[in-house]
Coordinates of C-alpha atoms (C1' of nucleotides) in Angstrom, one line a residue:
Chain P
M1 CA 0.0 0.0 0.0
T2 CA 2.6 2.5 1.1
Q3 CA 4.6 1.6 -2.0
L4 CA 1.7 2.1 -4.3
D5 CA 1.0 5.5 -2.7
A6 CA 4.5 6.5 -3.2
V7 CA 4.4 5.7 -6.9
H8 CA 1.2 7.4 -7.4
A9 CA 2.4 10.5 -5.5
S10 CA 5.6 10.8 -7.5
S11 CA 3.9 10.4 -10.8
S12 CA 0.9 12.6 -10.2
R13 CA 3.0 15.7 -10.1
E14 CA 2.4 16.7 -13.6
Q15 CA -1.2 15.6 -13.6
T16 CA -2.1 18.3 -11.1
M17 CA -1.0 20.8 -13.7
S18 CA -3.0 19.3 -16.5
R19 CA -6.1 18.9 -14.4
R20 CA -6.6 22.5 -13.7
P21 CA -9.3 23.1 -16.2
A22 CA -11.2 20.1 -15.0
A23 CA -11.3 21.3 -11.4
R24 CA -13.1 24.5 -12.4
E25 CA -15.5 22.5 -14.5
E26 CA -16.8 20.7 -11.4
A27 CA -18.0 23.9 -9.9
R28 CA -21.2 25.7 -11.0
P29 CA -20.6 28.0 -14.0
R30 CA -19.8 31.5 -13.1
V31 CA -21.7 34.4 -14.8
L32 CA -20.5 37.9 -14.7
V33 CA -23.3 40.4 -15.0
V34 CA -22.3 43.8 -16.2
E35 CA -25.1 46.2 -15.6
D36 CA -25.3 49.7 -14.3
D37 CA -28.9 49.7 -13.4
P38 CA -28.9 48.3 -9.8
S39 CA -32.5 47.1 -9.8
L40 CA -31.9 45.1 -13.0
A41 CA -28.7 43.7 -11.6
V42 CA -30.4 42.5 -8.5
M43 CA -33.1 40.8 -10.6
L44 CA -30.6 39.1 -12.7
R45 CA -28.5 37.9 -9.8
Y46 CA -31.6 36.5 -8.1
N47 CA -32.8 34.6 -11.1
L48 CA -29.4 33.3 -12.2
E49 CA -28.6 32.0 -8.8
K50 CA -31.9 30.3 -8.7
L51 CA -30.9 28.5 -12.0
G52 CA -27.7 27.3 -10.3
Y53 CA -25.1 29.7 -11.5
Q54 CA -22.6 31.7 -9.5
V55 CA -23.0 35.3 -10.1
E56 CA -20.5 38.2 -10.0
E57 CA -21.2 41.8 -10.8
A58 CA -19.6 44.8 -12.4
A59 CA -21.3 48.2 -12.7
D60 CA -19.3 49.7 -15.5
G61 CA -17.0 48.8 -18.4
Q62 CA -13.7 49.3 -16.6
E63 CA -14.7 47.1 -13.7
A64 CA -16.0 44.5 -16.2
L65 CA -12.6 44.2 -17.9
L66 CA -10.9 43.9 -14.5
R67 CA -13.2 41.2 -13.3
V68 CA -12.9 39.3 -16.5
A69 CA -9.2 39.4 -16.3
E70 CA -8.9 38.3 -12.7
S71 CA -11.7 35.9 -12.1
A72 CA -12.2 34.4 -15.6
P73 CA -15.9 33.9 -15.6
D74 CA -17.6 31.3 -17.9
L75 CA -20.0 33.7 -19.4
L76 CA -20.6 37.4 -19.7
L77 CA -23.9 39.2 -19.5
L78 CA -23.2 42.6 -20.9
D79 CA -25.3 45.7 -21.0
W80 CA -25.1 47.6 -24.2
M81 CA -25.2 51.0 -22.6
L82 CA -22.6 51.5 -19.9
P83 CA -20.9 54.3 -18.1
S84 CA -17.2 54.9 -18.7
L85 CA -16.8 52.3 -21.5
S86 CA -19.5 51.2 -23.8
G87 CA -20.6 47.5 -24.1
I88 CA -19.2 47.3 -27.6
E89 CA -15.9 48.5 -26.5
V90 CA -15.7 46.1 -23.7
C91 CA -16.6 43.3 -26.1
R92 CA -13.9 44.3 -28.5
Q93 CA -11.2 44.4 -25.8
I94 CA -12.2 41.0 -24.6
R95 CA -12.0 39.6 -28.0
R96 CA -8.6 41.1 -28.5
R97 CA -7.0 39.1 -25.7
P98 CA -6.2 35.5 -26.5
Q99 CA -7.1 34.2 -23.0
T100 CA -10.6 35.7 -23.3
R101 CA -11.2 35.3 -27.0
D102 CA -13.7 32.4 -26.5
L103 CA -15.5 33.8 -23.6
P104 CA -19.2 33.6 -24.4
I105 CA -20.9 37.0 -24.3
I106 CA -24.6 37.9 -24.3
M107 CA -25.5 41.5 -25.0
L108 CA -28.4 43.2 -23.3
T109 CA -30.0 45.8 -25.5
A110 CA -33.0 48.2 -25.2
R111 CA -35.7 47.6 -27.7
T112 CA -35.3 51.1 -29.0
E113 CA -31.7 50.5 -30.1
E114 CA -31.9 49.2 -33.6
Q115 CA -31.4 45.5 -33.6
D116 CA -30.2 45.5 -37.1
S117 CA -27.3 47.7 -36.3
I118 CA -26.4 45.3 -33.5
R119 CA -26.7 42.3 -35.6
G120 CA -24.9 43.9 -38.6
L121 CA -22.2 45.7 -36.6
N122 CA -19.7 43.2 -35.7
T123 CA -19.8 43.5 -32.0
G124 CA -18.2 40.2 -31.3
A125 CA -21.0 39.1 -29.0
D126 CA -22.3 35.6 -29.3
D127 CA -25.9 36.4 -28.7
Y128 CA -28.1 39.3 -27.6
I129 CA -31.4 39.8 -26.0
T130 CA -33.7 42.8 -26.0
K131 CA -34.9 44.5 -22.8
P132 CA -37.4 43.8 -21.4
F133 CA -36.9 40.1 -21.6
G134 CA -38.4 37.0 -19.9
M135 CA -36.2 34.9 -17.6
E136 CA -36.9 31.8 -19.7
A137 CA -35.5 33.4 -22.8
L138 CA -32.4 34.5 -21.0
A139 CA -31.9 31.1 -19.3
A140 CA -32.2 29.4 -22.7
R141 CA -29.5 31.5 -24.2
V142 CA -27.2 31.1 -21.2
R143 CA -27.6 27.4 -21.3
A144 CA -27.0 27.2 -25.0
L145 CA -23.8 29.3 -24.9
L146 CA -22.4 27.5 -21.9
R147 CA -23.0 24.2 -23.6
R148 CA -21.3 25.4 -26.8
A149 CA -18.4 26.8 -24.9
Q150 CA -17.7 23.8 -22.8
P151 CA -15.8 21.7 -25.3
Q152 CA -13.5 24.6 -26.0
A153 CA -12.4 24.6 -22.4
S154 CA -11.5 20.9 -22.6
G155 CA -9.9 21.3 -26.0
L156 CA -6.8 22.5 -24.1
R157 CA -4.5 19.7 -23.2
Q158 CA -1.3 20.0 -21.3
F159 CA 1.6 17.7 -20.5
A160 CA 4.7 19.0 -18.9
D161 CA 5.6 22.2 -20.8
I162 CA 3.6 21.1 -23.9
V163 CA 0.3 22.7 -24.5
L164 CA -2.1 21.6 -27.3
D165 CA -5.0 23.8 -28.1
G166 CA -7.6 21.7 -29.8
T167 CA -9.8 24.5 -30.9
E168 CA -7.0 26.6 -32.4
H169 CA -5.1 23.6 -33.7
R170 CA -2.0 24.9 -32.1
V171 CA 0.9 23.5 -30.2
Q172 CA 3.4 25.1 -27.9
R173 CA 6.4 23.8 -26.0
A174 CA 7.8 26.0 -23.2
G175 CA 5.8 28.9 -24.7
R176 CA 7.4 28.6 -28.1
P177 CA 5.1 27.8 -31.0
V178 CA 5.6 24.4 -32.6
H179 CA 4.7 23.6 -36.1
L180 CA 3.4 20.1 -36.8
G181 CA 2.1 18.4 -39.9
P182 CA -1.5 17.1 -39.7
T183 CA -0.3 13.6 -38.9
E184 CA 2.1 14.6 -36.2
Y185 CA -0.6 16.8 -34.7
R186 CA -3.0 13.9 -34.4
L187 CA -0.3 11.7 -33.1
L188 CA 0.5 14.1 -30.4
E189 CA -3.1 14.8 -29.7
F190 CA -3.7 11.1 -29.2
L191 CA -0.6 10.6 -27.0
M192 CA -1.6 13.5 -24.9
Q193 CA -5.0 11.9 -24.2
H194 CA -3.2 9.2 -22.4
P195 CA 0.0 10.6 -21.1
R196 CA 2.7 8.1 -20.0
R197 CA 0.9 5.2 -21.4
V198 CA 2.8 3.0 -23.9
F199 CA 1.1 2.3 -27.2
S200 CA 2.2 -0.3 -29.8
R201 CA 2.6 0.8 -33.4
E202 CA -0.5 -1.0 -34.1
D203 CA -2.4 1.0 -31.5
L204 CA -1.1 4.2 -32.9
L205 CA -2.0 3.2 -36.5
N206 CA -5.5 2.4 -35.4
A207 CA -6.0 5.6 -33.4
V208 CA -4.2 8.1 -35.6
W209 CA -4.5 6.8 -39.1
G210 CA -7.8 4.9 -38.7
A211 CA -8.6 1.3 -38.1
D212 CA -9.2 0.5 -41.7
I213 CA -6.3 2.3 -43.3
H214 CA -3.4 0.1 -44.2
V215 CA -0.1 1.6 -43.6
E216 CA 3.2 -0.1 -42.9
A217 CA 3.9 -0.3 -39.2
R218 CA 7.4 1.1 -39.6
T219 CA 5.8 4.3 -40.8
V220 CA 5.0 5.1 -37.2
D221 CA 8.7 5.3 -36.5
V222 CA 9.1 8.0 -39.1
H223 CA 6.3 10.1 -37.7
I224 CA 7.6 9.7 -34.2
R225 CA 10.9 10.9 -35.4
R226 CA 9.3 14.0 -37.1
L227 CA 7.3 14.7 -34.0
R228 CA 10.4 14.5 -31.9
K229 CA 12.3 16.8 -34.2
A230 CA 9.6 19.4 -34.1
L231 CA 9.0 19.1 -30.4
N232 CA 12.4 18.9 -28.9
A233 CA 14.5 22.0 -29.2
P234 CA 18.2 21.5 -28.7
G235 CA 18.9 21.1 -25.0
E236 CA 15.4 20.0 -24.1
V237 CA 14.5 16.6 -22.8
D238 CA 12.9 14.2 -25.3
V239 CA 9.2 13.9 -24.4
V240 CA 8.7 10.7 -26.4
R241 CA 9.8 7.6 -24.7
T242 CA 10.7 4.5 -26.8
V243 CA 9.9 1.2 -25.3
R244 CA 11.7 -1.5 -27.1
T245 CA 9.3 -4.2 -28.6
A246 CA 6.4 -2.4 -26.9
G247 CA 5.9 1.0 -28.6
Y248 CA 6.0 4.7 -27.7
A249 CA 4.7 6.9 -24.9
L250 CA 4.6 10.5 -24.1
D251 CA 6.8 10.7 -21.1
L252 CA 9.6 12.6 -19.5
E253 CA 11.6 9.8 -17.9
P254 CA 13.5 8.1 -20.7
V255 CA 13.8 4.9 -18.7
Chain G
M1 CA 0.8 -8.2 -43.4
T2 CA 3.3 -10.5 -41.9
Q3 CA 4.4 -7.7 -39.6
L4 CA 0.9 -7.1 -38.3
D5 CA 0.2 -10.7 -37.7
A6 CA 3.4 -11.1 -35.7
V7 CA 2.4 -8.2 -33.5
H8 CA -1.0 -9.7 -33.0
A9 CA 0.4 -13.0 -32.0
S10 CA 2.9 -11.7 -29.6
S11 CA 0.7 -9.2 -27.9
S12 CA -2.3 -11.4 -27.6
R13 CA -0.2 -13.6 -25.4
E14 CA 0.0 -11.0 -22.6
Q15 CA -3.6 -10.2 -22.9
T16 CA -4.9 -13.7 -22.2
M17 CA -2.7 -13.7 -19.1
S18 CA -3.7 -10.4 -17.7
R19 CA -7.4 -11.1 -18.0
R20 CA -9.4 -9.3 -15.4
P21 CA -10.1 -11.4 -12.3
A22 CA -13.8 -10.5 -12.3
A23 CA -16.2 -13.3 -12.9
R24 CA -18.3 -11.6 -15.6
E25 CA -15.4 -11.3 -17.9
E26 CA -15.7 -14.7 -19.3
A27 CA -18.6 -13.5 -21.4
R28 CA -18.4 -12.0 -24.9
P29 CA -17.9 -8.2 -24.9
R30 CA -21.1 -6.3 -24.7
V31 CA -21.7 -3.4 -27.1
L32 CA -24.4 -0.9 -26.5
V33 CA -25.8 0.5 -29.7
V34 CA -27.5 3.9 -29.3
E35 CA -29.3 4.7 -32.6
D36 CA -32.8 6.1 -33.2
D37 CA -33.1 4.8 -36.7
P38 CA -34.6 1.3 -36.2
S39 CA -33.4 -0.1 -39.5
L40 CA -29.9 0.9 -38.9
A41 CA -30.1 -0.4 -35.3
V42 CA -31.3 -3.8 -36.6
M43 CA -28.5 -3.9 -39.1
L44 CA -25.9 -3.1 -36.5
R45 CA -27.2 -5.7 -34.1
Y46 CA -27.2 -8.4 -36.8
N47 CA -23.7 -7.7 -37.8
L48 CA -22.2 -7.2 -34.4
E49 CA -23.8 -10.4 -33.1
K50 CA -22.3 -12.2 -36.1
L51 CA -19.0 -10.9 -35.0
G52 CA -19.5 -12.5 -31.6
Y53 CA -20.5 -9.5 -29.5
Q54 CA -23.5 -9.2 -27.2
V55 CA -25.7 -6.3 -28.3
E56 CA -27.9 -4.0 -26.3
E57 CA -29.8 -1.1 -27.7
A58 CA -31.0 2.3 -26.7
A59 CA -33.1 4.6 -28.9
D60 CA -32.3 7.9 -27.4
G61 CA -29.8 9.7 -25.2
Q62 CA -31.7 9.3 -21.9
E63 CA -32.1 5.6 -22.3
A64 CA -28.4 5.4 -23.3
L65 CA -27.3 7.0 -20.0
L66 CA -29.6 4.7 -18.1
R67 CA -28.3 1.6 -19.7
V68 CA -24.7 2.6 -19.4
A69 CA -25.2 3.1 -15.7
E70 CA -27.0 -0.1 -15.0
S71 CA -25.5 -2.6 -17.3
A72 CA -22.0 -1.2 -17.8
P73 CA -21.3 -2.3 -21.4
D74 CA -17.8 -2.7 -22.7
L75 CA -18.2 -0.4 -25.6
L76 CA -20.6 2.3 -26.8
L77 CA -21.7 2.8 -30.4
L78 CA -23.2 6.3 -30.3
D79 CA -25.2 8.1 -33.0
W80 CA -24.3 11.8 -33.3
M81 CA -27.8 12.9 -33.9
L82 CA -30.3 11.7 -31.3
P83 CA -33.7 12.7 -30.0
S84 CA -33.9 14.2 -26.5
L85 CA -30.2 14.4 -25.8
S86 CA -27.5 14.7 -28.4
G87 CA -24.7 12.3 -28.8
I88 CA -22.2 14.8 -27.7
E89 CA -24.1 15.5 -24.6
V90 CA -24.3 11.8 -23.8
C91 CA -20.6 11.5 -24.4
R92 CA -19.9 14.3 -22.1
Q93 CA -22.0 13.0 -19.3
I94 CA -20.4 9.6 -19.5
R95 CA -17.0 11.1 -19.4
R96 CA -17.9 13.1 -16.3
R97 CA -18.5 10.0 -14.2
P98 CA -15.5 8.3 -12.9
Q99 CA -17.0 4.8 -13.3
T100 CA -17.5 5.4 -17.0
R101 CA -14.6 7.6 -17.8
D102 CA -12.7 5.0 -19.7
L103 CA -15.6 3.5 -21.5
P104 CA -14.7 3.3 -25.2
I105 CA -17.1 5.3 -27.4
I106 CA -17.4 5.3 -31.2
M107 CA -19.5 8.1 -32.7
L108 CA -21.6 7.5 -35.8
T109 CA -21.9 10.7 -37.9
A110 CA -23.4 11.6 -41.2
R111 CA -20.9 12.5 -44.0
T112 CA -22.2 16.0 -44.2
E113 CA -21.2 16.8 -40.6
E114 CA -17.7 18.1 -40.7
Q115 CA -15.4 15.4 -39.7
D116 CA -12.7 17.8 -38.6
S117 CA -14.9 19.4 -36.1
I118 CA -15.6 16.1 -34.6
R119 CA -12.1 14.9 -34.5
G120 CA -10.8 18.3 -33.5
L121 CA -13.4 19.4 -31.2
N122 CA -12.9 17.4 -28.1
T123 CA -16.1 15.5 -27.9
G124 CA -14.6 12.8 -25.7
A125 CA -15.3 10.1 -28.2
D126 CA -12.4 7.6 -28.8
D127 CA -13.2 7.2 -32.5
Y128 CA -15.8 8.0 -35.1
I129 CA -17.1 6.7 -38.3
T130 CA -19.0 8.4 -41.0
K131 CA -22.4 7.1 -42.1
P132 CA -22.6 5.2 -44.7
F133 CA -19.9 2.8 -43.5
G134 CA -18.8 -0.7 -44.3
M135 CA -19.1 -3.4 -41.7
E136 CA -15.4 -4.2 -41.9
A137 CA -14.4 -0.6 -41.0
L138 CA -16.7 -0.7 -38.0
A139 CA -15.5 -4.1 -37.0
A140 CA -11.9 -2.9 -37.1
R141 CA -12.6 0.0 -34.9
V142 CA -14.6 -2.0 -32.4
R143 CA -11.8 -4.6 -32.2
A144 CA -9.2 -1.9 -31.8
L145 CA -10.9 -0.1 -29.0
L146 CA -11.8 -3.2 -27.1
R147 CA -8.3 -4.4 -27.3
R148 CA -6.9 -1.1 -26.2
A149 CA -9.3 -0.9 -23.2
Q150 CA -8.7 -4.3 -21.9
P151 CA -5.2 -4.2 -20.5
Q152 CA -6.1 -1.1 -18.4
A153 CA -7.5 -3.5 -15.9
S154 CA -4.2 -5.1 -15.2
G155 CA -2.2 -2.0 -14.8
L156 CA -0.3 -2.1 -11.6
R157 CA 1.3 -5.0 -10.0
Q158 CA 3.3 -5.1 -6.8
F159 CA 5.5 -7.4 -4.9
A160 CA 7.5 -6.3 -1.8
D161 CA 9.1 -3.0 -2.9
I162 CA 8.9 -3.8 -6.6
V163 CA 6.2 -2.1 -8.7
L164 CA 5.4 -3.0 -12.3
D165 CA 3.2 -0.8 -14.2
G166 CA 1.8 -2.6 -17.2
T167 CA 0.3 0.3 -19.1
E168 CA 3.4 2.4 -18.7
H169 CA 5.7 -0.5 -19.1
R170 CA 7.7 0.6 -16.1
V171 CA 9.4 -1.1 -13.3
Q172 CA 10.6 0.4 -10.0
R173 CA 12.3 -1.0 -7.0
A174 CA 12.2 1.0 -3.8
G175 CA 11.1 4.0 -5.9
R176 CA 14.2 3.8 -8.1
P177 CA 13.5 3.2 -11.8
V178 CA 14.7 -0.1 -13.1
H179 CA 15.5 -0.7 -16.7
L180 CA 14.8 -4.2 -18.1
G181 CA 15.2 -5.7 -21.5
P182 CA 12.0 -7.0 -23.1
T183 CA 12.7 -10.6 -22.0
E184 CA 13.5 -9.7 -18.5
Y185 CA 10.4 -7.6 -18.4
R186 CA 8.2 -10.4 -19.4
L187 CA 9.9 -12.7 -17.1
L188 CA 9.4 -10.4 -14.1
E189 CA 5.8 -9.8 -15.2
F190 CA 5.1 -13.5 -15.2
L191 CA 6.8 -14.1 -11.9
M192 CA 4.8 -11.2 -10.3
Q193 CA 1.6 -12.8 -11.4
H194 CA 2.3 -15.7 -9.1
P195 CA 4.6 -14.5 -6.3
R196 CA 6.4 -17.1 -4.2
R197 CA 5.5 -19.8 -6.5
V198 CA 8.3 -21.9 -8.0
F199 CA 8.5 -22.4 -11.7
S200 CA 10.7 -24.9 -13.5
R201 CA 12.8 -23.7 -16.4
E202 CA 10.5 -25.4 -18.7
D203 CA 7.5 -23.5 -17.2
L204 CA 9.3 -20.3 -17.7
L205 CA 10.2 -21.1 -21.2
N206 CA 6.6 -21.8 -22.1
A207 CA 5.2 -18.8 -20.3
V208 CA 7.8 -16.2 -21.3
W209 CA 9.2 -17.4 -24.5
G210 CA 6.2 -19.3 -25.8
A211 CA 5.5 -22.9 -26.2
D212 CA 6.6 -23.2 -29.7
I213 CA 9.9 -21.4 -29.5
H214 CA 12.8 -23.7 -28.9
V215 CA 15.4 -22.3 -26.6
E216 CA 18.1 -24.0 -24.5
A217 CA 16.8 -24.5 -20.9
R218 CA 20.0 -23.1 -19.5
T219 CA 19.2 -19.8 -21.2
V220 CA 16.7 -19.2 -18.4
D221 CA 19.6 -19.0 -16.0
V222 CA 21.2 -16.2 -17.9
H223 CA 18.0 -14.2 -18.0
I224 CA 17.4 -14.8 -14.3
R225 CA 20.9 -13.5 -13.7
R226 CA 20.2 -10.4 -15.8
L227 CA 17.0 -9.8 -14.0
R228 CA 18.7 -10.1 -10.6
K229 CA 21.4 -7.7 -11.7
A230 CA 18.9 -5.1 -12.8
L231 CA 16.6 -5.5 -9.8
N232 CA 19.0 -5.9 -6.9
A233 CA 20.9 -2.7 -6.0
P234 CA 24.0 -3.3 -3.8
G235 CA 22.8 -3.9 -0.3
E236 CA 19.3 -5.0 -1.2
V237 CA 18.0 -8.5 -0.7
D238 CA 17.8 -10.7 -3.7
V239 CA 14.1 -11.1 -4.7
V240 CA 14.6 -14.1 -6.9
R241 CA 14.9 -17.4 -5.0
T242 CA 16.7 -20.3 -6.6
V243 CA 15.3 -23.7 -5.7
R244 CA 17.8 -26.3 -6.6
T245 CA 16.5 -28.9 -9.1
A246 CA 13.1 -27.2 -9.1
G247 CA 13.5 -23.7 -10.6
Y248 CA 13.0 -20.1 -9.6
A249 CA 10.5 -18.0 -7.7
L250 CA 9.9 -14.4 -6.8
D251 CA 10.4 -14.4 -3.1
L252 CA 12.0 -12.6 -0.2
E253 CA 13.1 -15.4 2.0
P254 CA 16.3 -16.8 0.7
V255 CA 15.5 -20.3 1.9
Chain M
dG1 C1' -1.1 24.7 -67.3
dG2 C1' 3.5 24.5 -65.0
dC3 C1' 6.0 25.1 -60.9
dA4 C1' 7.1 25.3 -56.1
dT5 C1' 6.0 23.7 -51.6
dG6 C1' 5.0 20.9 -47.9
dG7 C1' 3.4 16.6 -46.3
dT8 C1' 3.4 11.4 -46.5
dG9 C1' 4.7 6.6 -46.9
dT10 C1' 8.5 3.4 -47.9
dC11 C1' 13.0 1.8 -48.1
dA12 C1' 18.1 0.8 -47.2
dT13 C1' 21.4 1.4 -43.9
dC14 C1' 23.6 2.0 -39.4
dG15 C1' 24.4 1.3 -34.7
dA16 C1' 23.0 0.2 -30.3
dA17 C1' 20.7 -3.0 -27.5
dC18 C1' 19.4 -7.5 -26.8
dT19 C1' 19.8 -12.6 -27.1
dG20 C1' 21.3 -17.4 -26.9
dT21 C1' 25.1 -20.2 -26.2
dC22 C1' 29.2 -21.9 -24.2
dA23 C1' 33.2 -22.6 -21.1
dT24 C1' 34.4 -21.9 -16.7
dC25 C1' 33.9 -21.4 -11.9
dC26 C1' 31.6 -22.2 -7.5
dA27 C1' 28.5 -24.0 -4.0
dA28 C1' 25.6 -27.6 -2.4
dC29 C1' 24.7 -32.2 -1.8
dT30 C1' 26.2 -37.5 -1.5
Chain L
dA1 C1' 36.5 -36.1 -2.5
dG2 C1' 33.5 -36.4 -6.1
dT3 C1' 29.4 -35.2 -8.3
dT4 C1' 25.8 -32.3 -9.6
dG5 C1' 23.5 -28.1 -10.7
dG6 C1' 23.6 -23.2 -10.6
dA7 C1' 26.3 -18.6 -11.3
dT8 C1' 29.1 -16.0 -14.0
dG9 C1' 31.7 -13.7 -17.9
dA10 C1' 32.5 -13.5 -22.5
dC11 C1' 31.0 -13.3 -27.2
dA12 C1' 29.1 -13.6 -31.7
dG13 C1' 24.8 -13.3 -34.0
dT14 C1' 20.5 -11.1 -34.3
dT15 C1' 16.9 -7.8 -33.7
dC16 C1' 15.0 -3.5 -33.5
dG17 C1' 14.7 1.5 -33.6
dA18 C1' 16.9 5.8 -35.6
dT19 C1' 18.0 8.1 -39.5
dG20 C1' 18.6 10.0 -44.2
dA21 C1' 17.0 9.8 -48.7
dC22 C1' 13.6 9.6 -52.1
dA23 C1' 9.5 9.2 -54.8
dC24 C1' 4.7 10.4 -54.8
dC25 C1' 0.8 13.5 -53.9
dA26 C1' -1.7 17.0 -52.9
dT27 C1' -2.3 22.1 -52.7
dG28 C1' -1.5 26.7 -53.8
dC29 C1' 0.7 30.2 -56.6
dC30 C1' 2.4 32.3 -60.7

DNA sequence: GGCATGGTGTCATCGAACTGTCATCCAACT
DNA sequence: AGTTGGATGACAGTTCGATGACACCATGCC
């Protein structure tokens, strides 16, 4: 028992890093309400909390950006008209930063404001709803957006200093961008789904190429080599472990 | 061809040995088909049963979750478009529960639905196949996934301060990593399956080398020696017991 | 169309790791 | 002491993964 625990403990070090997005997922989704009218804000908070969301508030555009940056909510409910910084401007700034590019935003607009101009103008919002609105309508939009956004969150995979962004199809190692061909990308993607685990060439062919495609087993070697070449900068440890007669694994310890 | 067959043969040996201890494993693998189109469902059932699987069915997402929870199938064939709860959503819910996190899932999608978005977007499925598909393609995927899922059960083995991790293909003694050649690895793996039990050289040849391979019996001595050398650091007790005229065993007591 | 480019699968070759065998030595039993 | 069976070191042959080269295809660009 003690031994097993020891092994687990030593090997779970990196896992805690890669588990971060999952930990947040467990909690209720957090909605940031940006609304300068206090009575409306209170109403929104009340209803959203009843629906099971955590609610944070911001009264103007400046505060909104601040809160988005530091508490990374899962969804933004954004009033169109705001003091200090208009809703459109907030939207634009949020879209500009890579960390918040995919944050779902719902705009709250007054009926008088022309909907066409909102729709036509590229605000960057994902959805909008005109005031006054019913709570069911809002709830439906919130649910839909959160559901859509969810996979994006888990599209991010991390192992050691390697980050694979599934939605952007992008790979980094130690912050530096890494260019991979399509096959190498899928290969890495698959290996990152089961870090440390050893896969035979046949496993990899099935998973990366497809079960019904016939390709020489040795071809895997070549792609592993290309993956290594792209991933390992001079001086860095090789992240691909070769296990003789067994296959390959994504791993730090070469032995 | 020859290559693949060789791989099959050698790797299936380990699998039969590392069969899960549970009683229900003797049965054929059970596949749950989640498909709302009755004619397709019938076709799938017919073909899968012909391939030797047990087939269960569910017509929508709700029923799918229910059946997964109560009958714990070995593999899920999941239609992308479903009434009441989409395939993606089913997938996500299954992945959320620890008991079903490793359940292999194959998605069935229509050709029009973008394949990239399925593969790229992290749906949580292990594989997918576009609709219309040939039965061989499906069979290949099912086989591949079931094979991959199986060895997970027999991951970690331990004897005294020795830990052998089957999925990672790693060996440790007293926390220190131990490097073994393929033969020594299989030898240790076999010995660890029956600690303390004494095996004759012939037993070991059959189990580790294979019944049909002809190798000099004395060769076992050499590999036992290599295993000892790798396993026993200076000052540690020898974990391999020699029983004169009988064979070897994994044991702590020297006598 | 023709050309460049980047990606892919296959092959021949190289070198390191592994393997099986033997001769020799040593310890245990008779 | 003599015999038997295991341990050990050496070694030659083999296997297996790494590597570089190359021909083939797409795709995009002039």
